[in-house]
Each structure stands twice: as structure tokens, then as C-alpha cells.
Amino acid sequence: MRPTPGLTPVIAIVNVGVVIVAAVVLLLVYPLGGDDGDAPATDLAGPAASPAPPPSPSPSAPPPATPESARQARANELGMIPVLMYHRILKKRLASIDRTPDQLRHELERLARSGYVPITAAEFAEGAIDVPAGAHPVVLTFDDGHPSHFALGSDGRPKPGTAVRIIFDVAEKFPGFRPVATFWINRAPFGLRDHARQAAAVQWLVEHGFEVGNHTHSHPDLHRLTAKKVSEAIVRQQRLLDSLGAPRTPTFALPYGSRPKKRSGAREGKWDGTKYDFDAVFLAGAQPAISPYAKDYDPYNIPRIQSNGKKGECRKWCSEYWLGWLDKHPGRRYTSDGDLTHVSMPRRFQGKIQAKLRGVAIAY
């Protein structure tokens, strides 16, 4: 995979190893629970595996971008997009990959002040990046469906301190901060064991614009499994998601960021009569992602940035470092032209766009 404009990608193997070790410890101490919740076998094949060209504008869409408007916005839609990875949100961190509610709130407010607008992983993968001119997309992802991510209080609102409540609080404080995120869940979504309560939680999230997707049924290390077992782990979870009323999403997140020996098994396969076919596979680290409009974009190896400070290996691999780097190098990050029908970039980057999108390119 070659770099996005001007950046040489370095795969942070050490950091991914830290994520794997920490997550293994979490599963040993806090194993997944809940019933299988399997639904009858069905064909769950997803859409085609390539981001579609930007959609046609709606009647209420802003006017089409022009070279002048793109220049004024300093648009670069071939720039890098941070895909942030979160795990548990706890008042007292028990593992290095945990974050406290205050740490999450601080990071989201930093994003809002820097002009970032959240989109879902599915919107990223589909190339449907609809943020205002001059703004930057960010993808907030939460793994494992932990109780600290989402729970409703007696008032029908997300409980204080949960990830969803913090996202809404930040959106209320910063109206331009769109309250959406992606939750990749396992067999006991948000710690719930009752199928009806699981379905109610998933449907609440979907109705409020969140994406709920597949993180396998029991969170295994897929690299250690046979191809058949890899497909089984994914299909079992896809059946559960289907039974809970979650719309079929084109995205999949690898547990521990660990790829199967047969790498294609993470994106497509079949088990017990049920097929799956994902458009995008997300890793566990460790740098900003390439724009889905860039010709170097690899939909089956999308990196994520672990949310964390700058100690140890995180000195150059986690969110505090990378968000600071993008602030210092604004020409390298994705900045929107505000127009879904065009892809705008400085002229020096125009050779980096996918060939199929050259007809909608604006270079200034």
C-alpha cells in the first residue's frame, strides 16, 4: 500500500501488539457473555466492494463546488482521515487501552474545536463524506459493545458517563459536531443478555444515526483459526445482528487487528449456508486512514488510531500524537469542499485520485 499524498505509511506492529495483549487480558478477566441469539440461516451478502462515486445532490444541497470555492475552503479530499479506536470507558482505567469519561470528553471537544465532524465507518467506506466546506471528517469507533458504551437511564436518555451520552453532550456544546459513531459488537451487546433488550439497544442506536456492526461472535484471534472457523465466527455474529434488527453494514473490524491466514476470509466467506461480503475491513492501528477517493486507498486494510496519550509506544502511534500532527500539517488532512458531487484537491495532488473519479475532480 503506497502513501496518501506526502506521507510514508509505517505499520505500527509494536502498537498493534500492545492492543492485542491488552485486549487478551481484558477477555480473560471480563469474558464475553450472553446467549448465541442465532437467527435462521439467510443470505447476508453485502454490496459491492468499492466506494461508489459521490452521489447526486439533493434539492437542499449546497451549490456545487468550484475551483474558487474549493480554494477558499482549502479543500483537500485526498487527505488523511483519523479513524479513532476506543474500548472501555471507565472512571478508573484497568488497562492501557481504556479511557476515562473525562479523557473521552476532552478528546471529542478537541476534535470539535479543530473543525472535525464525525461520520460513520460505513459512510467512510462508501465515500459518502458529507461534511461542511472547510471541515474535516473523523470516524469514532468503539469495539466490543461494552456496557460503558451505551445504556439508557430511567429518563430514556443515554446514561451519564457512557460513550453515547458524552458524544451527545459534546454535540450539544458544539452544534457542528455530528453525534454519530460506529459500534462493532460481539455476542453480548453492551453487556445485555436478554435478546429483547439487546434488540431495543441496537434499534435505539440505529434510529439515532449510529452504525452497529460485526466484530465476530466471541472475539477470537482470527489468525489462529481455520478458514472455516473464521467464517463461523463472522456469520454467527452477522446472524445475531440480523435478528436484532441492525441494518447490514458494509464494515467489519478485526478482533485484536489480527488478520486470518487467508486474508480474504475477513471480507467474504460462507458458513452453514450463510454468506457475508464486506466492503471495508478495519485494523487496530496505527495511523490516519487514506481517503476513499485516493487511488492508494485499500478498503481491506484501513488503519485506526488508538485513543491514548503520548507515553511509551504511544509517543508516535496514538491519538494525542496524530491529532497534533494533523493540526501541524493541515495540508495533509482531509478538508471538505462541502459538495458530495465533486472531489476537490490542490493541483499538486490531482494525480492521486482514483481514475474512475477524475470526471468529478476539481483541482485548484
XYZ file of C-alpha atoms in Angstrom:
364
model
C 0.000 0.000 0.000
C 1.571 3.283 -1.089
C 1.200 6.510 0.917
C -1.503 9.109 0.778
C -0.150 12.445 -0.564
C 3.130 13.274 1.098
C 3.091 10.672 3.895
C 5.114 7.460 4.035
C 2.977 4.928 5.918
C 4.631 2.907 8.661
C 2.769 -0.035 10.070
C 2.985 0.157 13.829
C 3.465 -3.529 14.554
C 4.569 -2.880 18.119
C 1.494 -0.803 18.875
C -0.845 -3.406 17.416
C 0.897 -5.961 19.602
C 0.161 -3.825 22.650
C -3.506 -3.677 21.642
C -3.613 -7.456 21.217
C -2.006 -8.179 24.586
C -4.216 -5.687 26.414
C -7.367 -6.985 24.773
C -6.463 -10.593 25.575
C -6.104 -9.636 29.220
C -9.497 -7.932 29.139
C -11.166 -11.024 27.712
C -9.552 -13.261 30.304
C -10.691 -11.026 33.149
C -14.022 -9.960 31.613
C -15.104 -12.773 29.239
C -17.917 -12.254 26.809
C -21.296 -13.487 27.950
C -24.824 -13.861 26.684
C -26.766 -16.276 24.568
C -25.903 -17.099 20.999
C -29.052 -15.395 19.718
C -28.647 -17.024 16.303
C -31.345 -16.406 13.705
C -32.227 -18.844 10.896
C -29.667 -19.030 8.106
C -30.120 -16.409 5.415
C -28.025 -14.940 2.630
C -26.321 -11.894 4.130
C -24.192 -10.909 1.177
C -23.398 -7.209 1.248
C -22.933 -4.627 -1.508
C -20.054 -4.468 -3.977
C -16.591 -3.898 -2.506
C -15.604 -0.447 -3.754
C -16.697 3.037 -2.718
C -19.170 4.393 -5.219
C -18.680 7.772 -6.889
C -20.117 10.654 -4.862
C -23.937 10.653 -5.033
C -26.070 13.205 -6.819
C -27.025 16.239 -4.748
C -30.385 16.595 -3.046
C -32.557 19.657 -3.723
C -31.428 21.155 -0.404
C -27.720 20.519 -1.034
C -25.297 23.466 -1.117
C -24.270 24.778 -4.544
C -21.701 22.671 -6.428
C -18.083 23.354 -5.613
C -15.952 25.401 -7.980
C -12.185 25.839 -8.127
C -12.597 29.154 -6.335
C -14.862 27.803 -3.582
C -12.541 24.810 -3.124
C -9.577 27.157 -2.805
C -11.398 29.288 -0.236
C -12.193 26.164 1.805
C -8.617 24.922 1.387
C -10.227 21.659 0.346
C -8.157 18.511 0.066
C -10.417 15.498 -0.270
C -7.445 13.239 -0.906
C -6.067 13.992 2.553
C -5.903 11.747 5.604
C -8.824 10.922 7.885
C -8.386 9.882 11.536
C -10.320 6.741 12.405
C -10.186 6.624 16.203
C -10.429 3.358 18.133
C -11.923 3.175 21.627
C -12.541 0.314 24.007
C -13.893 0.587 27.558
C -14.780 3.983 29.049
C -14.143 3.622 32.783
C -13.824 6.025 35.708
C -10.666 4.145 36.670
C -8.674 2.653 33.805
C -7.851 -1.030 34.255
C -5.889 -1.491 31.027
C -3.786 0.736 28.793
C -6.461 0.853 26.093
C -9.191 2.034 28.485
C -10.168 5.717 28.553
C -11.966 7.639 31.276
C -15.145 9.607 30.576
C -13.185 12.828 31.079
C -10.495 11.700 28.625
C -13.105 10.834 26.017
C -14.908 14.135 26.521
C -11.653 16.082 26.299
C -10.659 14.361 23.061
C -14.061 14.871 21.434
C -14.100 18.543 22.412
C -10.617 18.912 20.953
C -11.890 17.418 17.697
C -14.875 19.757 17.673
C -12.716 22.838 18.256
C -10.410 21.743 15.415
C -13.294 21.557 12.936
C -13.793 17.786 12.818
C -17.238 16.345 12.065
C -17.934 12.667 12.874
C -19.061 10.241 10.172
C -19.670 6.504 10.497
C -17.284 3.841 9.258
C -19.906 2.869 6.677
C -20.071 6.430 5.346
C -16.288 6.467 5.118
C -16.205 3.141 3.254
C -18.979 4.203 0.875
C -17.310 7.517 0.102
C -20.359 9.363 1.457
C -18.392 12.012 3.351
C -20.961 14.750 3.814
C -19.379 17.441 5.995
C -19.398 21.225 5.512
C -16.831 23.053 3.429
C -13.640 23.579 5.403
C -14.471 20.823 7.910
C -12.614 17.547 8.439
C -14.241 14.102 8.819
C -13.367 11.869 11.754
C -14.589 8.318 12.390
C -15.285 7.372 16.017
C -15.243 3.594 16.527
C -15.933 1.596 19.674
C -15.038 -2.085 19.907
C -16.697 -4.968 21.778
C -20.038 -3.390 22.768
C -19.056 -2.766 26.392
C -21.707 -1.544 28.890
C -19.748 1.704 29.198
C -20.533 2.485 25.569
C -24.307 2.621 25.805
C -27.097 2.251 28.356
C -30.378 4.073 28.786
C -31.427 5.664 32.049
C -34.923 5.733 33.520
C -35.495 9.026 31.691
C -34.966 7.304 28.322
C -31.706 9.156 27.692
C -28.221 7.630 27.487
C -26.746 7.319 30.959
C -24.191 9.940 32.026
C -20.634 8.763 31.584
C -21.411 6.401 28.718
C -19.777 6.991 25.352
C -23.081 7.810 23.647
C -24.065 10.339 26.321
C -20.660 12.027 26.078
C -20.973 12.228 22.293
C -24.388 13.907 22.645
C -23.090 16.260 25.351
C -20.251 17.395 23.087
C -22.637 17.817 20.156
C -24.879 19.993 22.316
C -21.909 22.168 23.278
C -20.574 22.274 19.697
C -23.584 22.224 17.323
C -21.417 21.435 14.288
C -20.235 18.205 15.900
C -22.461 15.489 14.441
C -23.371 12.897 17.124
C -22.631 9.623 15.314
C -20.187 6.761 15.792
C -19.683 3.110 14.881
C -20.069 0.322 17.423
C -18.603 -3.044 16.436
C -20.127 -5.546 18.835
C -19.817 -9.168 19.947
C -22.352 -11.684 21.241
C -23.436 -9.760 24.373
C -24.070 -6.218 23.087
C -23.486 -3.621 25.815
C -23.442 -6.344 28.461
C -27.075 -7.264 27.805
C -28.067 -10.948 27.877
C -31.767 -10.680 27.108
C -32.440 -10.724 23.359
C -35.297 -8.223 23.554
C -33.138 -5.718 25.460
C -30.281 -6.247 23.021
C -32.649 -5.525 20.124
C -34.007 -2.410 21.836
C -30.467 -1.078 22.388
C -29.371 -1.737 18.817
C -32.510 -0.230 17.343
C -32.197 2.888 19.528
C -28.688 3.436 18.264
C -29.612 2.867 14.636
C -32.594 5.205 14.888
C -30.264 7.916 16.222
C -27.798 7.616 13.342
C -25.218 5.256 14.823
C -23.754 2.279 12.976
C -23.788 -1.126 14.697
C -21.582 -3.717 13.046
C -19.786 -7.047 13.207
C -16.805 -7.711 15.480
C -17.259 -11.532 15.451
C -19.366 -13.543 17.867
C -16.767 -14.427 20.516
C -13.848 -12.094 19.718
C -11.281 -14.758 18.702
C -7.846 -14.174 17.240
C -8.752 -14.926 13.627
C -5.137 -15.637 12.706
C -5.249 -18.740 14.920
C -8.405 -20.154 13.343
C -9.013 -22.322 10.318
C -10.719 -20.669 7.379
C -13.955 -22.456 8.316
C -13.798 -21.223 11.914
C -13.132 -17.668 10.722
C -16.295 -17.756 8.632
C -18.258 -19.273 11.507
C -17.164 -16.526 13.927
C -18.285 -13.833 11.497
C -21.517 -15.487 10.363
C -22.710 -16.226 13.895
C -22.410 -12.561 14.749
C -23.988 -11.453 11.498
C -26.999 -13.649 12.251
C -27.282 -12.117 15.709
C -27.116 -8.606 14.270
C -29.769 -9.503 11.732
C -32.046 -10.898 14.446
C -31.586 -7.678 16.463
C -32.753 -5.528 13.574
C -29.372 -3.972 12.768
C -29.169 -2.908 9.115
C -26.490 -4.813 7.274
C -23.382 -2.690 7.299
C -20.518 -2.872 4.784
C -17.841 -2.706 7.501
C -16.053 -5.251 9.687
C -13.464 -4.721 12.457
C -10.838 -7.382 13.098
C -10.603 -8.516 16.745
C -7.149 -7.510 18.004
C -6.479 -6.217 14.483
C -5.400 -9.781 13.678
C -5.882 -10.922 10.079
C -6.843 -14.504 9.165
C -4.163 -16.606 7.467
C -6.357 -16.468 4.381
C -6.856 -12.716 4.409
C -9.829 -12.743 2.076
C -11.742 -14.593 4.804
C -12.126 -11.324 6.704
C -14.086 -9.735 3.880
C -16.040 -12.572 2.306
C -16.972 -16.126 3.074
C -19.708 -18.613 3.818
C -20.682 -20.860 6.713
C -23.702 -23.078 7.231
C -25.437 -21.692 4.154
C -24.933 -18.035 5.079
C -22.672 -15.724 3.089
C -21.010 -12.470 4.100
C -19.301 -9.853 1.951
C -17.862 -6.659 3.454
C -16.745 -3.561 1.583
C -14.225 -2.496 4.224
C -12.090 -4.196 6.880
C -10.665 -2.104 9.720
C -7.418 -2.843 11.592
C -6.329 -1.990 15.138
C -3.715 0.690 14.436
C -1.871 2.872 13.996
C -2.072 5.934 11.714
C -4.626 8.078 9.864
C -6.536 6.415 7.034
C -6.218 7.242 3.362
C -9.138 8.997 1.688
C -11.528 6.560 -0.020
C -11.187 8.735 -3.141
C -7.407 8.255 -3.380
C -6.012 5.652 -5.750
C -3.855 4.208 -2.948
C -6.920 3.501 -0.781
C -7.078 -0.145 0.330
C -10.571 -0.914 1.642
C -9.476 -4.160 3.280
C -6.651 -2.695 5.357
C -7.974 0.500 6.908
C -5.836 1.644 9.854
C -7.236 3.045 13.059
C -5.618 5.197 15.715
C -5.786 4.033 19.317
C -7.167 6.755 21.569
C -4.427 7.406 24.092
C -1.763 9.810 25.308
C 1.903 10.050 24.296
C 3.635 7.704 26.730
C 5.678 4.676 25.720
C 4.872 3.339 22.267
C 2.057 5.895 22.049
C 4.620 8.648 21.632
C 4.142 8.312 17.871
C 1.210 5.975 17.375
C -1.826 7.086 19.372
C -4.424 9.829 19.107
C -2.715 12.619 21.016
C 0.299 12.391 18.729
C -1.604 12.032 15.465
C -4.185 14.731 16.133
C -1.351 17.085 16.992
C 0.498 16.081 13.827
C -2.550 16.764 11.670
C -3.022 20.159 13.338
C 0.587 20.993 12.458
C 0.208 19.697 8.890
C -3.268 20.895 7.825
C -2.437 20.400 4.157
C -2.130 16.650 4.717
C -5.551 16.028 6.261
C -8.890 15.699 4.528
C -10.672 19.032 4.249
C -14.091 19.075 2.620
C -15.277 21.217 -0.283
C -18.840 20.857 1.050
C -20.052 19.198 -2.158
C -20.749 15.463 -2.371
C -20.759 15.537 -6.166
C -17.117 16.582 -6.581
C -13.713 15.677 -5.195
C -11.510 18.733 -4.687
C -7.791 18.930 -4.071
C -4.774 21.221 -4.588
C -3.431 20.796 -8.095
C -0.254 19.106 -6.867
C -2.348 16.161 -5.614
C -4.579 15.652 -8.650
C -2.568 12.623 -9.827
C -3.517 10.797 -6.610
C -7.257 10.474 -7.342
C -8.849 7.191 -8.456
C -9.193 7.025 -12.225
C -12.968 6.490 -12.062
C -13.357 9.798 -10.179
C -11.340 12.024 -12.495
C -14.516 13.250 -14.160
C -15.713 14.806 -10.868
C -12.327 16.142 -9.753
C -11.698 19.808 -9.032
C -8.037 20.792 -8.906
C -7.113 24.342 -7.973
